[in-house]
């Protein structure tokens, strides 16, 4: 039989035990009272007998029978308890000794002479019990009734509570209904009412919690946020539904800790476990993004972990956030940040990272091969950017196909860099460079157009040429630049001299910039141009000179190429143009010079600058001079870089009223058809042809041809570099119009120029 430890049973058992204990206690007390009374009465009897026993013994020994009888009677009469008192000779038999009988030996001088036998009855005890019997029974019965009532009362209350407890126990929190009171006790009703109020509150809260839980689930779903807990003591793992969804695993099978771990990509799992260990040790929460690999699918989860340890539990609590999209977007952005979108090759930024990475491993040698396409600008300008892009893609493919290295970067428009590791000697690198030159120098076809390109290559070796990563690319670039300068379609290894040249170049650029801010360091020199017939000065070419406090007197061959590699050339050309306008303005007031016109050299950079025409217009507005007194000199080569643009620009210059000269004529490859289309006034025969005109048949033929062409287009010719009388004679015979050269004057400052004009124009009148 199963004993139920219900409240009812416990209370019942307690009450029964109390009653039992009480009865035992009651009976025990009665017994004690009885014993006490007995003892008192017996002691009283014994005391009386004890006090008289010697007297009785003497009287008996000396046979004073009357006195003895009187004494015994008096004891019997005075002591109520004594029923019979007599003297016997022999000790009564043990079996005759009874309760309520006392026997005393009577002694005289140490000898027992007889026995006193006293029969007694406990009078007081009898009376006492007789008197209290009825009351006692009554009290006991009354007490039992009282107990029974209490028991009943308690029982009824307890059974109500018991019923209530059973009902409360059976409340289904998911379907909360009010409970009925089990009986009419007021307290039970109050309790029931409170429980019902509580149930209503619980119901409401349940609904709220349910709604909130729904919201939370929705929110988790929307935010791709899931939560999980791992109990370190029990090994139990629990997680929100969203984790199943996020990981894309079956939600009907409860996920275990081992399952969860198995979804991590292998290396990531170790990283995750290491993080758990750290968090457990430090107690500080941590977060990280981990890669998961579930059934071939890739997921990125950001996991935030907290460690909780109390007396009762030890847990990891985690939040997992699906960041797959973000990570992939970031990867894409990173790819774009590190790659050139056109060719998908890693870009300049990626190259810098790679170089740094390689340089960390200091023993390893590697070569940086810098490739630049020759005259790529020409392709781009002639056929457009889409065309150029298509060509670059073909080029990238060709470089990859060479299979020299997988480290290929596109770091600028037409600039590619290869990093070559594991090479034995410079020779091997040379072989690679030749392979590249050969591969690139081939015929390409884009949009049906066939063309041919070449490239120039610069090579720099780490750590031989530089241990500094920052310098590797610059050095390779310098070597490449050198290869271009030496005629393109070739490769050059970097050497220190290139660097010295480069540093010198930088110094010049820096100084030039400073000097351009001052008026007295960049000087205009004038070289006279004379009419062959009259030998009178009709014009002058403005040639720039630079008087620098540290570098000294510098000629343009030194600094013009430097200026041309930066925007300084634009600034310089503007400066010279402006100062030339100012000079002409001053010459208007000087009768000796007022008829002269000035030729000003314009660099290719300035010519192709979109603001060039605007600048000319601006000068015309600020300086009131006749524009036909300024001749713009551009070299034949520059003019040919973009024929269409040149045509358009020269027409605009012409329409503003300026003269135009094609400088260094004969060194370019203009066709007659081209010359026919562009407006110009003068052809300047390059001094390289003039120099040997008296010795070299070919040069003579070329010069003759140039003069005839100019004549046929009704243009003027200027011969540069006339150094000897012989030069003068030949050129005059060929009917060249103007002469310029050391035979007459070098370029000189304006004072000397005025002196020369004065001398020349008055003497040969
Ligand atoms: P360029 O335009 O061909 O100028 C003619 C160059 O030949 C000048 O050198 C001149 O001094 C030199 N020359 C003149 N006569 C003779 C001669 O009989 N024999 C020899 N051997 N040379 C002679 P310069 O002044 O050193 O100028 C060199 C180049 O610098 C110029 O060549 C021009 O391209 C450029 N340049 C000079 N001044 C300027 C300027 O103001 N702006 C720009 N953009 N370029 C300039
Ligand atoms: Ca010139
Ligand atoms: Ca020239």
mmCIF file with all atom_site columns, C-alpha atoms and ligand atoms in Angstrom, residues 541 601 633 635 663-665 684-687 720 740, ligand 3:
data_model
loop_
_atom_site.group_PDB
_atom_site.id
_atom_site.type_symbol
_atom_site.label_atom_id
_atom_site.label_alt_id
_atom_site.label_comp_id
_atom_site.label_asym_id
_atom_site.label_entity_id
_atom_site.label_seq_id
_atom_site.pdbx_PDB_ins_code
_atom_site.Cartn_x
_atom_site.Cartn_y
_atom_site.Cartn_z
_atom_site.occupancy
_atom_site.B_iso_or_equiv
_atom_site.pdbx_formal_charge
_atom_site.auth_seq_id
_atom_site.auth_comp_id
_atom_site.auth_asym_id
_atom_site.auth_atom_id
_atom_site.pdbx_PDB_model_num
ATOM   1  C  CA  . UNK A 1 541 ? 62.442 83.194 -80.595 1.00 0.00 ? 541 UNK A CA  1
ATOM   2  C  CA  . UNK A 1 601 ? 57.584 77.520 -77.693 1.00 0.00 ? 601 UNK A CA  1
ATOM   3  C  CA  . UNK A 1 633 ? 55.709 77.100 -81.981 1.00 0.00 ? 633 UNK A CA  1
ATOM   4  C  CA  . UNK A 1 635 ? 56.905 70.649 -82.727 1.00 0.00 ? 635 UNK A CA  1
ATOM   5  C  CA  . UNK A 1 663 ? 59.008 73.426 -85.048 1.00 0.00 ? 663 UNK A CA  1
ATOM   6  C  CA  . UNK A 1 664 ? 61.772 70.878 -85.674 1.00 0.00 ? 664 UNK A CA  1
ATOM   7  C  CA  . UNK A 1 665 ? 60.220 70.096 -88.995 1.00 0.00 ? 665 UNK A CA  1
ATOM   8  C  CA  . UNK A 1 684 ? 61.105 75.546 -88.915 1.00 0.00 ? 684 UNK A CA  1
ATOM   9  C  CA  . UNK A 1 685 ? 63.723 73.302 -90.441 1.00 0.00 ? 685 UNK A CA  1
ATOM   10 C  CA  . UNK A 1 686 ? 65.357 71.289 -87.696 1.00 0.00 ? 686 UNK A CA  1
ATOM   11 C  CA  . UNK A 1 687 ? 68.972 72.204 -86.987 1.00 0.00 ? 687 UNK A CA  1
ATOM   12 C  CA  . UNK A 1 720 ? 67.552 76.799 -87.293 1.00 0.00 ? 720 UNK A CA  1
ATOM   13 C  CA  . UNK A 1 740 ? 68.376 81.683 -86.895 1.00 0.00 ? 740 UNK A CA  1
HETATM 14 CA CA1 . LIG B 2 .   ? 63.556 73.905 -83.084 1.00 0.00 ? 3   LIG B CA1 1
#
